Coordinates of C-alpha atoms and ligand atoms in Angstrom, one line a residue:
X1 CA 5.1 -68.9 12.7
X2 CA 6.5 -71.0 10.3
X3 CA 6.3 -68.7 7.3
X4 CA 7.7 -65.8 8.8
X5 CA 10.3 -67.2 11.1
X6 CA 12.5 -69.8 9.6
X7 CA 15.1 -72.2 11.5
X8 CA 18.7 -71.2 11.2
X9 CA 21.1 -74.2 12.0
X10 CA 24.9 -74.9 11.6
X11 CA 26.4 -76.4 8.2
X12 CA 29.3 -78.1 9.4
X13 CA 30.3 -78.1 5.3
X14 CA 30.1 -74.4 5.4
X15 CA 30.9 -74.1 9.0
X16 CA 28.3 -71.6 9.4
X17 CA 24.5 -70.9 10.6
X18 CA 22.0 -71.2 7.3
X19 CA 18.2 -71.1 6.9
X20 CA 17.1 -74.3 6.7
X21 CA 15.3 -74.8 3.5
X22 CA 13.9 -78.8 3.3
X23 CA 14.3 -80.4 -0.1
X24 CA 10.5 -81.0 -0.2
X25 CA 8.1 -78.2 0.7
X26 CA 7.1 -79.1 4.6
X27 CA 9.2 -82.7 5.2
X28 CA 12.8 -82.8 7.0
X29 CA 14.7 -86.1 6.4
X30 CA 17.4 -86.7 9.0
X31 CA 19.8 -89.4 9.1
X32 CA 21.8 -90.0 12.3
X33 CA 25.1 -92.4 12.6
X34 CA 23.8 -94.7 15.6
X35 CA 25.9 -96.9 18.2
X36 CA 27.8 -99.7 17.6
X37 CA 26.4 -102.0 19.8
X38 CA 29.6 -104.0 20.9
X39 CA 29.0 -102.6 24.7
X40 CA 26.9 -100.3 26.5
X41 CA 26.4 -97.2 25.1
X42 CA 28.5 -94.2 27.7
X43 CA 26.7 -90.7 28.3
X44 CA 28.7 -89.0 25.3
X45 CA 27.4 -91.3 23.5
X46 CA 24.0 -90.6 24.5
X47 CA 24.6 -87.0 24.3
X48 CA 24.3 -87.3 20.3
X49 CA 21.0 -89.0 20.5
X50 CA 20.0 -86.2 22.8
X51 CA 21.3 -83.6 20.5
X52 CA 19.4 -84.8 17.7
X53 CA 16.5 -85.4 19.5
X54 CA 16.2 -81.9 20.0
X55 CA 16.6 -81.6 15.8
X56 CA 14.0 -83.3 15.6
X57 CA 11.6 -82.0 18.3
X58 CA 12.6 -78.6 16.7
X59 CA 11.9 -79.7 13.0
X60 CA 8.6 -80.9 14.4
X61 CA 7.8 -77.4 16.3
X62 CA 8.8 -75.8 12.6
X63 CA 5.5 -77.5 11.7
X64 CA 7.9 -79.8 9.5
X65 CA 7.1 -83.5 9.0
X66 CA 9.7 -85.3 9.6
X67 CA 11.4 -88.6 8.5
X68 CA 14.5 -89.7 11.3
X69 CA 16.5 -92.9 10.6
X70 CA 19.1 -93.6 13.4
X71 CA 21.3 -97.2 11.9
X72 CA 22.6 -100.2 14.4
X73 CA 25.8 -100.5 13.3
X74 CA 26.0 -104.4 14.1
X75 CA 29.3 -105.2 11.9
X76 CA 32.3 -103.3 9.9
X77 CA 33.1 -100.6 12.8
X78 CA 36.9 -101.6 13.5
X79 CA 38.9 -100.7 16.7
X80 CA 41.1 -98.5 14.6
X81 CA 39.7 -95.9 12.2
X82 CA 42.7 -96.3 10.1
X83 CA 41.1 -99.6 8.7
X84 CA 43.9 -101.4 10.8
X85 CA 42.2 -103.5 14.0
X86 CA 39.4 -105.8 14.6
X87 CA 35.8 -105.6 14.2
X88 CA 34.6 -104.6 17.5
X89 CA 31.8 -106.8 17.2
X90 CA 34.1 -109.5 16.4
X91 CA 36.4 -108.8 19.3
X92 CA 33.3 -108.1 21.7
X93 CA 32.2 -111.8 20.9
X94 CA 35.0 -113.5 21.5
X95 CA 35.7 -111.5 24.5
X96 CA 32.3 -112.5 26.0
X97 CA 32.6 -116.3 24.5
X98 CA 28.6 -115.2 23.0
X99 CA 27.4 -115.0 19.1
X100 CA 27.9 -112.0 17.7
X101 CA 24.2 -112.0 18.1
X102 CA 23.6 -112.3 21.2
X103 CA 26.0 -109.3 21.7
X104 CA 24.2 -107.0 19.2
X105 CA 20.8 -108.1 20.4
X106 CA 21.7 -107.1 23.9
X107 CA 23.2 -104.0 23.5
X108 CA 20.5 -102.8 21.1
X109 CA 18.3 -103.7 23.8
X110 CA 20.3 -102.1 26.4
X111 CA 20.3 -98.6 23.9
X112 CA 16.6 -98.4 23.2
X113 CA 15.9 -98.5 27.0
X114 CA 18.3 -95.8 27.5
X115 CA 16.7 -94.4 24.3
X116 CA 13.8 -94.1 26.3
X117 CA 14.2 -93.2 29.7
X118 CA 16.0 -90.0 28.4
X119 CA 12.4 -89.4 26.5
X120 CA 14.3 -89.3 23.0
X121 CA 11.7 -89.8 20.4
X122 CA 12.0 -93.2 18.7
X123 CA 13.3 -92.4 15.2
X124 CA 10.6 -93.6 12.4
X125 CA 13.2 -96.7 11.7
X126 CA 15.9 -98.2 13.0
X127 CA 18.4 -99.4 10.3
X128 CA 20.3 -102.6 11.2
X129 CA 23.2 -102.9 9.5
X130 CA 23.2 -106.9 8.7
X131 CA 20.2 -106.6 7.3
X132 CA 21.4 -104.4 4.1
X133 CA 24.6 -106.5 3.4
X134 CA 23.4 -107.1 -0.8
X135 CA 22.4 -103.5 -0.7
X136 CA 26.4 -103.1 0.5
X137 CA 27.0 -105.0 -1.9
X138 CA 25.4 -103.6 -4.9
X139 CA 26.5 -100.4 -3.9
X140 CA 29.8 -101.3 -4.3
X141 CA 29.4 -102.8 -7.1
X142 CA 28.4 -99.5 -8.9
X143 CA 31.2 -97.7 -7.3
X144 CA 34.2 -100.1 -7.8
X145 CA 35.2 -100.0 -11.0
X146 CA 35.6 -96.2 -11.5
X147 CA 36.2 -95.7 -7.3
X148 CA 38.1 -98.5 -6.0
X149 CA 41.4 -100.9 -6.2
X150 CA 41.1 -104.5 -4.9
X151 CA 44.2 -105.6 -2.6
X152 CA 44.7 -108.6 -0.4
X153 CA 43.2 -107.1 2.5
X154 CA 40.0 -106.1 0.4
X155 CA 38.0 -103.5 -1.9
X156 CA 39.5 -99.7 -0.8
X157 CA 37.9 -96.7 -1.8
X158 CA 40.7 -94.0 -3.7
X159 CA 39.8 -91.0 -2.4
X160 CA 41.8 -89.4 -5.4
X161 CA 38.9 -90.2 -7.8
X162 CA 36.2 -87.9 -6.4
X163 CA 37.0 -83.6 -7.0
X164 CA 36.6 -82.3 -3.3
X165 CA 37.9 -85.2 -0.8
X166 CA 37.9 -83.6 2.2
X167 CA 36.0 -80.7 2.2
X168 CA 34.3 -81.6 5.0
X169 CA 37.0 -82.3 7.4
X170 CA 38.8 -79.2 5.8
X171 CA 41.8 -81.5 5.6
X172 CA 45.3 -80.3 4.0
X173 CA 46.8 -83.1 1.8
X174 CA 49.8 -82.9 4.0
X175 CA 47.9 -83.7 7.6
X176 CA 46.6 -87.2 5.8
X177 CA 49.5 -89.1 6.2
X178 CA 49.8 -88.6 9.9
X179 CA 46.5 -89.1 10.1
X180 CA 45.8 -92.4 9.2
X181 CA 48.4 -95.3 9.2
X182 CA 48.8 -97.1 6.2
X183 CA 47.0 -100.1 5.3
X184 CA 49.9 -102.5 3.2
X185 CA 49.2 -101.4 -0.3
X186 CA 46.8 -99.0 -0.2
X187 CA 47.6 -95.9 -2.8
X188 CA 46.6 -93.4 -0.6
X189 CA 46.5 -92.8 3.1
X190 CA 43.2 -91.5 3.4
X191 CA 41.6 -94.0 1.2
X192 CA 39.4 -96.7 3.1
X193 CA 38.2 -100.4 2.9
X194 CA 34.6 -100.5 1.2
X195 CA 35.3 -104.5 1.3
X196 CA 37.3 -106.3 3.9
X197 CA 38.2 -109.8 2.7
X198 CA 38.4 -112.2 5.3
X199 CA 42.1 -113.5 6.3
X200 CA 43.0 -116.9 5.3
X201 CA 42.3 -119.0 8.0
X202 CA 40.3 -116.4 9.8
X203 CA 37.5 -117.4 11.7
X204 CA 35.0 -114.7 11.3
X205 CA 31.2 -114.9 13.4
X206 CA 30.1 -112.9 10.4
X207 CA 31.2 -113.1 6.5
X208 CA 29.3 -112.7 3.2
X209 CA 29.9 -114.2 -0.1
X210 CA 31.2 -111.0 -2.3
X211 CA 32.7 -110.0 -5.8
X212 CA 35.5 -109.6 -3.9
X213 CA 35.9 -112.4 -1.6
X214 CA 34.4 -113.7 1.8
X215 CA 34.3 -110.5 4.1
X216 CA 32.8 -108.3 5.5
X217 CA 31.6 -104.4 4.4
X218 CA 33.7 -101.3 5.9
X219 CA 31.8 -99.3 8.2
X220 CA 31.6 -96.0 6.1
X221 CA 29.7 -98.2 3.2
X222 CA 27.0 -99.3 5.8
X223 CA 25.6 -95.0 6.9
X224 CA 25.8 -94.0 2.7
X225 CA 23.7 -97.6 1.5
X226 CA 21.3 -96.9 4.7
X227 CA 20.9 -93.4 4.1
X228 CA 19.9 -93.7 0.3
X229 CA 18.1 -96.5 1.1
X230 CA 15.3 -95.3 3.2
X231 CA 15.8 -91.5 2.5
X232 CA 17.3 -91.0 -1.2
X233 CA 20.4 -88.8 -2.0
X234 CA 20.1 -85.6 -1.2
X235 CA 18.7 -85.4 2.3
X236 CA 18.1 -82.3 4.1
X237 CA 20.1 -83.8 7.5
X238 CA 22.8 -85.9 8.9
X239 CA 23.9 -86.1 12.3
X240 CA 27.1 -87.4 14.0
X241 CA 29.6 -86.9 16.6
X242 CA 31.9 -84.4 16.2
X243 CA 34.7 -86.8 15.8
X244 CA 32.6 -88.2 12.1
X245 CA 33.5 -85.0 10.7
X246 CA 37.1 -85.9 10.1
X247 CA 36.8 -89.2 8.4
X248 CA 33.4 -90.9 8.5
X249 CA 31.1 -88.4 7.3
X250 CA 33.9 -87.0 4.6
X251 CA 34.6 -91.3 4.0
X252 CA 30.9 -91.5 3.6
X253 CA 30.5 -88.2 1.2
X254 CA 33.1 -89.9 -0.8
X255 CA 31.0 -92.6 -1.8
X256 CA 28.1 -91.0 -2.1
X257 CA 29.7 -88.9 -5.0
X258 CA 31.5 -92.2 -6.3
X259 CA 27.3 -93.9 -6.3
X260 CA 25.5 -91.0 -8.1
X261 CA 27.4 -91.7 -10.9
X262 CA 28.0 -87.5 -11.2
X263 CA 31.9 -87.6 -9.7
X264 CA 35.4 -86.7 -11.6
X265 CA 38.1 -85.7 -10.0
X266 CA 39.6 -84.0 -13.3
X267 CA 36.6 -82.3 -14.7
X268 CA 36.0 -81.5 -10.7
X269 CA 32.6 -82.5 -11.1
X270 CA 30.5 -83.6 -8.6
X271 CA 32.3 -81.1 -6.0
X272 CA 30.0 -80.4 -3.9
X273 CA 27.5 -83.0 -3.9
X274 CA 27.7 -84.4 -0.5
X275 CA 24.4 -86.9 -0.1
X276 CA 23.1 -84.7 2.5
X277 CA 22.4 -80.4 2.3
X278 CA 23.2 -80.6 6.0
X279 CA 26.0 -82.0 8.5
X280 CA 25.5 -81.6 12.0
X281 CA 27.5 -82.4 14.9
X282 CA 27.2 -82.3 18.3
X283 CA 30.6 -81.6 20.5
X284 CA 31.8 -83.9 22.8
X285 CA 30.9 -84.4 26.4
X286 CA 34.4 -84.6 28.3
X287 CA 35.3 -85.9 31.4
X288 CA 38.8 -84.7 33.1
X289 CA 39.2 -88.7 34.4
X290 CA 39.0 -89.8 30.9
X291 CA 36.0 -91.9 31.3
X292 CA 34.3 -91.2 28.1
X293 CA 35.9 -94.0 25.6
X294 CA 33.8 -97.3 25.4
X295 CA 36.7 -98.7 24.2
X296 CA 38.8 -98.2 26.8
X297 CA 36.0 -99.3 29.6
X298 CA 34.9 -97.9 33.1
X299 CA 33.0 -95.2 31.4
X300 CA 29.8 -94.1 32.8
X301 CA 26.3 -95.1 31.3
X302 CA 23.3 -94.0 32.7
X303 CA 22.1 -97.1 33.8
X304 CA 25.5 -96.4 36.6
X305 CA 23.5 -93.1 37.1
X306 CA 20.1 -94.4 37.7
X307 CA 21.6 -97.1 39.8
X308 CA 23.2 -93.7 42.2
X309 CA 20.0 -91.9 42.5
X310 CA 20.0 -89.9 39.4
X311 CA 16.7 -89.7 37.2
X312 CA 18.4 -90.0 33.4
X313 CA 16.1 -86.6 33.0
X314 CA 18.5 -84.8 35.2
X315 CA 21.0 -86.0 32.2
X316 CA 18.8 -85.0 29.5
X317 CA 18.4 -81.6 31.3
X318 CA 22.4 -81.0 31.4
X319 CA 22.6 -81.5 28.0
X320 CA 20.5 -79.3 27.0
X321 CA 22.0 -76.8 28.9
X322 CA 24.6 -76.1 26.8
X323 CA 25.0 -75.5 23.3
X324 CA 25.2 -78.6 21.0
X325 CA 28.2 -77.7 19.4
X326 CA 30.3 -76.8 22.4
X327 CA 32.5 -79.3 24.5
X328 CA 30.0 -79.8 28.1
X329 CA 32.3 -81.1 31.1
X330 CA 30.8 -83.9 32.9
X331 CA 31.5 -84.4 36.7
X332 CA 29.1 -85.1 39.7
X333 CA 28.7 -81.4 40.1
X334 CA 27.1 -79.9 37.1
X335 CA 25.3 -83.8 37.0
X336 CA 23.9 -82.4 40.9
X337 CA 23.6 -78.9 39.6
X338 CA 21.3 -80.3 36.8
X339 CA 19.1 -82.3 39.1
X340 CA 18.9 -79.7 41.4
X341 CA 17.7 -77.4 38.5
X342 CA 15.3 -80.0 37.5
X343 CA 13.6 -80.5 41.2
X344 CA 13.3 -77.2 41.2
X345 CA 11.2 -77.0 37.8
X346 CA 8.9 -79.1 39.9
X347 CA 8.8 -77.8 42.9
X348 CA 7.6 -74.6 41.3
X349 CA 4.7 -76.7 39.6
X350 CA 3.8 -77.9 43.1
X351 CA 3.8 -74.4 44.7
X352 CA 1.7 -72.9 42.2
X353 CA -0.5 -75.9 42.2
X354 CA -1.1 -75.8 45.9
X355 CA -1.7 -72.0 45.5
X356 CA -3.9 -72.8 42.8
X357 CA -5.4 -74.8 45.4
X358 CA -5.4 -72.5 47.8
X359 CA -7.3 -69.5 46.2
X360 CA -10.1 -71.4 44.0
X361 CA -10.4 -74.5 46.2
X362 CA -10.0 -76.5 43.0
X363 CA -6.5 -78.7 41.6
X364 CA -6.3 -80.0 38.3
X365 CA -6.2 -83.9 39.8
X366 CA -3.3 -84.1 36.5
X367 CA -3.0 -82.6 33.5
X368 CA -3.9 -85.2 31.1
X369 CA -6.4 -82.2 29.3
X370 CA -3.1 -79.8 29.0
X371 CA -2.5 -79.3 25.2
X372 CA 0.2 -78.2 23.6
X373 CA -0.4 -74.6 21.7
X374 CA -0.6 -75.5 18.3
X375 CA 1.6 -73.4 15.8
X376 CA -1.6 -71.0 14.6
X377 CA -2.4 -69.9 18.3
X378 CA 1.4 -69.6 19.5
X379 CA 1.0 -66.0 17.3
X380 CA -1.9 -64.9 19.5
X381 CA -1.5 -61.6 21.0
X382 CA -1.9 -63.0 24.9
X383 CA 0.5 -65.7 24.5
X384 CA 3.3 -64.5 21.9
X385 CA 5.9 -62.9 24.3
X386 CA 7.4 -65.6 25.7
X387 CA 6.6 -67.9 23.2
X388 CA 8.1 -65.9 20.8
X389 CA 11.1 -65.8 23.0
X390 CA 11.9 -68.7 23.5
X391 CA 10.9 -69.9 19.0
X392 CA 13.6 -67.0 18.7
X393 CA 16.3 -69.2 20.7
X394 CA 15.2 -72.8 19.4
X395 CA 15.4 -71.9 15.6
X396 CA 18.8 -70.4 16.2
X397 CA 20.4 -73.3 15.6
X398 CA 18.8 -75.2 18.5
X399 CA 19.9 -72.8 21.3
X400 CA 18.4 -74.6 23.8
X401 CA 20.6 -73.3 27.2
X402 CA 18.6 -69.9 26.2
X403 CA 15.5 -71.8 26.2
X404 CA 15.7 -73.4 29.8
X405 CA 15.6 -69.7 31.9
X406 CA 12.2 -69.3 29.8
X407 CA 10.6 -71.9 31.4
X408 CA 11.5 -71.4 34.8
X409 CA 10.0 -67.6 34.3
X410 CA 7.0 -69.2 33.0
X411 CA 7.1 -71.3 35.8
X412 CA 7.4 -68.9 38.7
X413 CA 6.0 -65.7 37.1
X414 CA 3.5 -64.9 39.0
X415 CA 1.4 -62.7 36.7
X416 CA 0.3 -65.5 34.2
X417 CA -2.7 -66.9 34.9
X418 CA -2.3 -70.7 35.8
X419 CA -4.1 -72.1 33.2
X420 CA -2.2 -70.4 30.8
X421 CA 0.8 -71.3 32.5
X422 CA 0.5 -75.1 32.0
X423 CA -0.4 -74.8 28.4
X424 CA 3.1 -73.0 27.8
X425 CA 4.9 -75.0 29.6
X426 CA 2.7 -78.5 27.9
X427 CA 4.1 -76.5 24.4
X428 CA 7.5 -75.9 25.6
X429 CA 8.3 -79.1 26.9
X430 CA 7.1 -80.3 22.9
X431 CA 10.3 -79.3 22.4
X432 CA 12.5 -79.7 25.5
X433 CA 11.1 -83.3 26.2
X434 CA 11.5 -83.0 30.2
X435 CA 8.0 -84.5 31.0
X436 CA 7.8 -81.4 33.2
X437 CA 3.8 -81.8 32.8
X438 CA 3.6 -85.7 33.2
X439 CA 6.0 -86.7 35.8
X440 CA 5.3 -86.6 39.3
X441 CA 8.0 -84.7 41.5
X442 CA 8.8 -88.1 43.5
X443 CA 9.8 -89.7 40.3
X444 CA 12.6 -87.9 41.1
X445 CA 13.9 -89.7 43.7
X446 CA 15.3 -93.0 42.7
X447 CA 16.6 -95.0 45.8
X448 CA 20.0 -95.5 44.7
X449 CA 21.2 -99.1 44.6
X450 CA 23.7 -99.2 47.0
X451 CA 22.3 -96.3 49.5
X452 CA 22.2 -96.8 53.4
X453 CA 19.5 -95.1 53.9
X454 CA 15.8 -95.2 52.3
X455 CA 13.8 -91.8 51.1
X456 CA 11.6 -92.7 53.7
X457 CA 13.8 -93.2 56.3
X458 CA 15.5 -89.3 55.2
X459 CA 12.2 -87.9 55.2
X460 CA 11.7 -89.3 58.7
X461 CA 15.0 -87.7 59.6
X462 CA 14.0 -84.0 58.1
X463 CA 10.5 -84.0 60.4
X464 CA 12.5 -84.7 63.8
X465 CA 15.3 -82.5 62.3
X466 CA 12.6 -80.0 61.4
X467 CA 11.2 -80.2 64.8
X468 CA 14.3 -79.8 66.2
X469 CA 14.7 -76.4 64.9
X470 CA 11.6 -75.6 65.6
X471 CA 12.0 -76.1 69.3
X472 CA 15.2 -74.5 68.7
X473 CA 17.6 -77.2 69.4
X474 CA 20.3 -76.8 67.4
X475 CA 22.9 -79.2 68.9
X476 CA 19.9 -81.7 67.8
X477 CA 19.3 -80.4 64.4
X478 CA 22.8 -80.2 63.5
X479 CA 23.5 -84.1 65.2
X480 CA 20.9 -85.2 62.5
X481 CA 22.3 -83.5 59.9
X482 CA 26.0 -84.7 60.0
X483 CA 24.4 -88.5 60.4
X484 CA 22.3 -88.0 57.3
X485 CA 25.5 -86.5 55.5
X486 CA 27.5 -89.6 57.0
X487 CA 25.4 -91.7 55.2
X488 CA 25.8 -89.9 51.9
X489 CA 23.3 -87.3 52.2
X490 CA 22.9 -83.6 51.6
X491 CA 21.2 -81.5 53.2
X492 CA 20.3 -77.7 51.8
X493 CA 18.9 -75.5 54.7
X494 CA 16.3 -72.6 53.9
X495 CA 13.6 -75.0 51.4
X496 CA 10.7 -75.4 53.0
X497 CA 9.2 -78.2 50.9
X498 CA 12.2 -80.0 52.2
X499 CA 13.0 -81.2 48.6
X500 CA 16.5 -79.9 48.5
X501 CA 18.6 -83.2 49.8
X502 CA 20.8 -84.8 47.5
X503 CA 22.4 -88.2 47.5
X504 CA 25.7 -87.4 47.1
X505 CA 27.1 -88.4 43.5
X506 CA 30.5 -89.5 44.3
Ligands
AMP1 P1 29.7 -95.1 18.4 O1 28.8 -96.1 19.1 O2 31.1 -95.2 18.9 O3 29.6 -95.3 16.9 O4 29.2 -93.6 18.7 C1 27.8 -93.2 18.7 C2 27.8 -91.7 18.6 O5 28.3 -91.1 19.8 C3 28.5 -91.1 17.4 O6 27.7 -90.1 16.8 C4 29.8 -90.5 18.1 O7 30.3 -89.4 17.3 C5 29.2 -90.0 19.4 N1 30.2 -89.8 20.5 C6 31.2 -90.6 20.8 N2 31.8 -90.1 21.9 C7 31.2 -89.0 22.3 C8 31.3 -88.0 23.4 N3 32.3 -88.2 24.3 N4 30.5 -87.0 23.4 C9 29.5 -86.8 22.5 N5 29.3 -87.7 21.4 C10 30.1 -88.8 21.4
ZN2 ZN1 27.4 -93.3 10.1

């Protein structure tokens, strides 16, 4: 399968779908720009990590080997992208009266977990950004001389020295200036701090000893010293936010030309090395009340979600149901519709189970002895249809909303032979990551925090509701139904595994 049918994603450089060819023969190496751990990460956030957890679950059902960094960005980010602002770490500390530290340590913590309970594969390192300060600083060593100018505020990058500054943002030189305000001196607008010297009488948590003065690295230099670091230049992947294509990724691009040594802007050589063969990035997740700036606070995280009765799976599951690259509106109602669709996935496990049950007199007790399909047998004759299906959406360019409808035919077709069933679904979950197989269908109810009623207690309810209907008693029925609504939960009629109530979300 991996001969014959190869994985097609989106260049961002090109803006357009290309067979992915990996620099060595059977190994993907992916880079992807991590959080800045001055707060809790929001769900847009999170949807990048989801997005290129899917790369990666992808590259790994191409049969490729694969190599993920994802960095802690743990100093330079600034609260301005125009170089102008604080370092957020910085401000964070202060703000919280804790080390710098502290902060970072926290919210890395409070990312892996997060990390995990949307069942995003760990990437094979995480990169801290502290920890490669000399590499920073070597790096910019090579560059400055033929790259950079050195003003009070620090070491900037001239983005005038390398042919194709740019490219990737598809930028015309008349839409920089608006673009980025003006640092005092700098001889471009675009051009960014590689080095930011700390201000005289500054008190700064965090400061290194440089060529160029006590400071601090910019936050571009961190991602291009990381990446080369642990993956060499070129890479096959890198990953970001949608927003990175306009100045980080093109900032870090810069500088990777400016490092291989191979860049002139009046030759034009160097155009079109990059660092990486591929740029990815994932659209934004919106929400109409603004919520999605961690910045700006009040944003949602999905420990506020698990806390209101929503398994972080049911977020998982939403993003996947749309396309990477396009914008996915957040709001209580496609969050319920994607729960919903998720309980449903497993409720249709149980029902087959229990007729599985029902026929042969015989369950499997779990389904701990479910493998995968590997990659040779997915081309058997028996099993290729829908598993062909469904490698025909994946390796275009991760089309995972095509994938999801798959599964739930696999799941309620009933002319597939159970066995079979479970071992397509174990193979497409390798790539979907919805522990369809391994979670149990009351995981998904988590009590919310602050609910007045307990699943218990609403089970309760649905018997003497249930046997209200049954003897016919509507006035009854319905009186139980408004007092569960009153206490914030739905009720959907016509389910007879009783499974369809919802806490509500708002
Ligand atoms: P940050 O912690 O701000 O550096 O961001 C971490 C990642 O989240 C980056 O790849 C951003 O591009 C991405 N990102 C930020 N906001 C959103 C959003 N609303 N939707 C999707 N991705 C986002
Ligand atoms: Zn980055």
């Amino acid at each position: 399968m991996t001969d014959t049918a190869p994985l097609r994603l989106f260049n961002s450089l090109t803006r357009s779908v290309e067979t992915f060819v990996p620099i060595t023969a059977g190994e993907a190496r992916v880079y992807s720009c991590g959080p800045t751990v001055y707060n809790y990460a929001h769900l847009g956030n999170l949807r990048a990590y989801v997005f290129t957890d899917a790369l990666r679950r992808t590259l790994l059902w191409k049969g490729y080997a694969v190599t993920h960094i994802i960095n802690i960005t743990d100093v330079g980010h600034l609260t301005s992208d125009a170089d102008a602002g604080d370092d957020k770490m910085e401000a964070a500390a202060r703000a919280q009266a804790k080390s710098i530290w502290d902060i970072a340590a926290h919210y890395t913590d409070a990312f892996k977990s997060n990390i995990a309970a949307l069942n995003i594969i760990e990437p094979s390192e995480w990169t801290v950004a502290t920890d490669y300060v000399p590499q920073m600083i070597e790096f910019a060593k090579t560059i400055a001389d033929r790259h950079c100018y050195e003003i009070d505020s620090g070491l900037y990058f001239d983005v005038s020295t390398v042919p194709d500054y740019g490219r990737l943002a598809r930028t015309k030189d008349d839409e920089g200036e608006g673009r980025i305000d003006p640092v005092a001196g700098k001889r471009n607008p675009q051009d960014f701090a590689i080095w930011r010297k700390s201000a005289p009488g500054e008190n700064r948590q965090m400061e290194w000893d440089s060529p160029w003065g006590k400071g601090a690295p910019g936050w571009h230099l961190e991602c291009s010293v990381m990446s080369h670091a642990k993956l060499g230049h070129p890479f096959d992947i890198h990953t970001g936010g949608i927003d990175h294509r306009e100045i980080h990724h093109p900032n870090e691009i810069a500088q990777n030309q400016a490092f291989c040594g191979c860049s002139d802007a009046a030759s034009g050589v160097g155009a079109g090395f990059t660092g990486a063969r591929w740029w990815m990035h994932n659209n934004f997740l919106v929400d109409r009340s603004g919520k999605m700036s961690k910045s700006k606070g009040g944003f949602t995280t999905l420990f506020s979600l698990i806390d209101a009765g929503v398994h972080p799976l049911a977020y998982r599951l939403l993003c996947l149901s749309a396309h990477y690259r396009s914008e996915l509106e957040f709001s209580s109602g496609t969050l319920g519709a994607a729960l919903t669709r998720l309980k449903r996935m497993k409720k249709a496990i149980a029902v087959k189970r229990w007729q599985e049950f029902q026929e042969t007199g015989q369950a499997l007790d779990n389904f701990a002895d479910i493998r995968p399909i590997s990659i040779e047998k997915r081309e058997d004759a028996d099993i290729t249809g829908v598993l062909a299906l469904f490698d025909a959406a994946i390796r275009d360019d991760l089309n995972t909303p095509k994938c999801l409808p798959l599964v739930e035919e696999v799941l309620t077709d009933p002319t597939i032979d159970n066995r079979l069933r479970w071992h397509l679904i174990a193979t497409m979950d390798e790539v979907l990551g919805l522990d369809l197989l391994k979670m149990d269908r009351a995981d998904l109810r988590i009590p919310p925090k602050d609910a007045a009623i307990t699943e218990v207690e609403i089970e309760a309810e649905l018997d003497r509701r249930q046997a209200a209907r049954a003897a016919k008693d509507f006035a009854a029925s319905d009186a139980i139904r408004n007092a569960l609504i009153a206490k914030g939960v739905d009720v959907m009629d016509g389910d007879p595994l009783r499974w369809e109530w919802n806490i509500r979300l708002d």
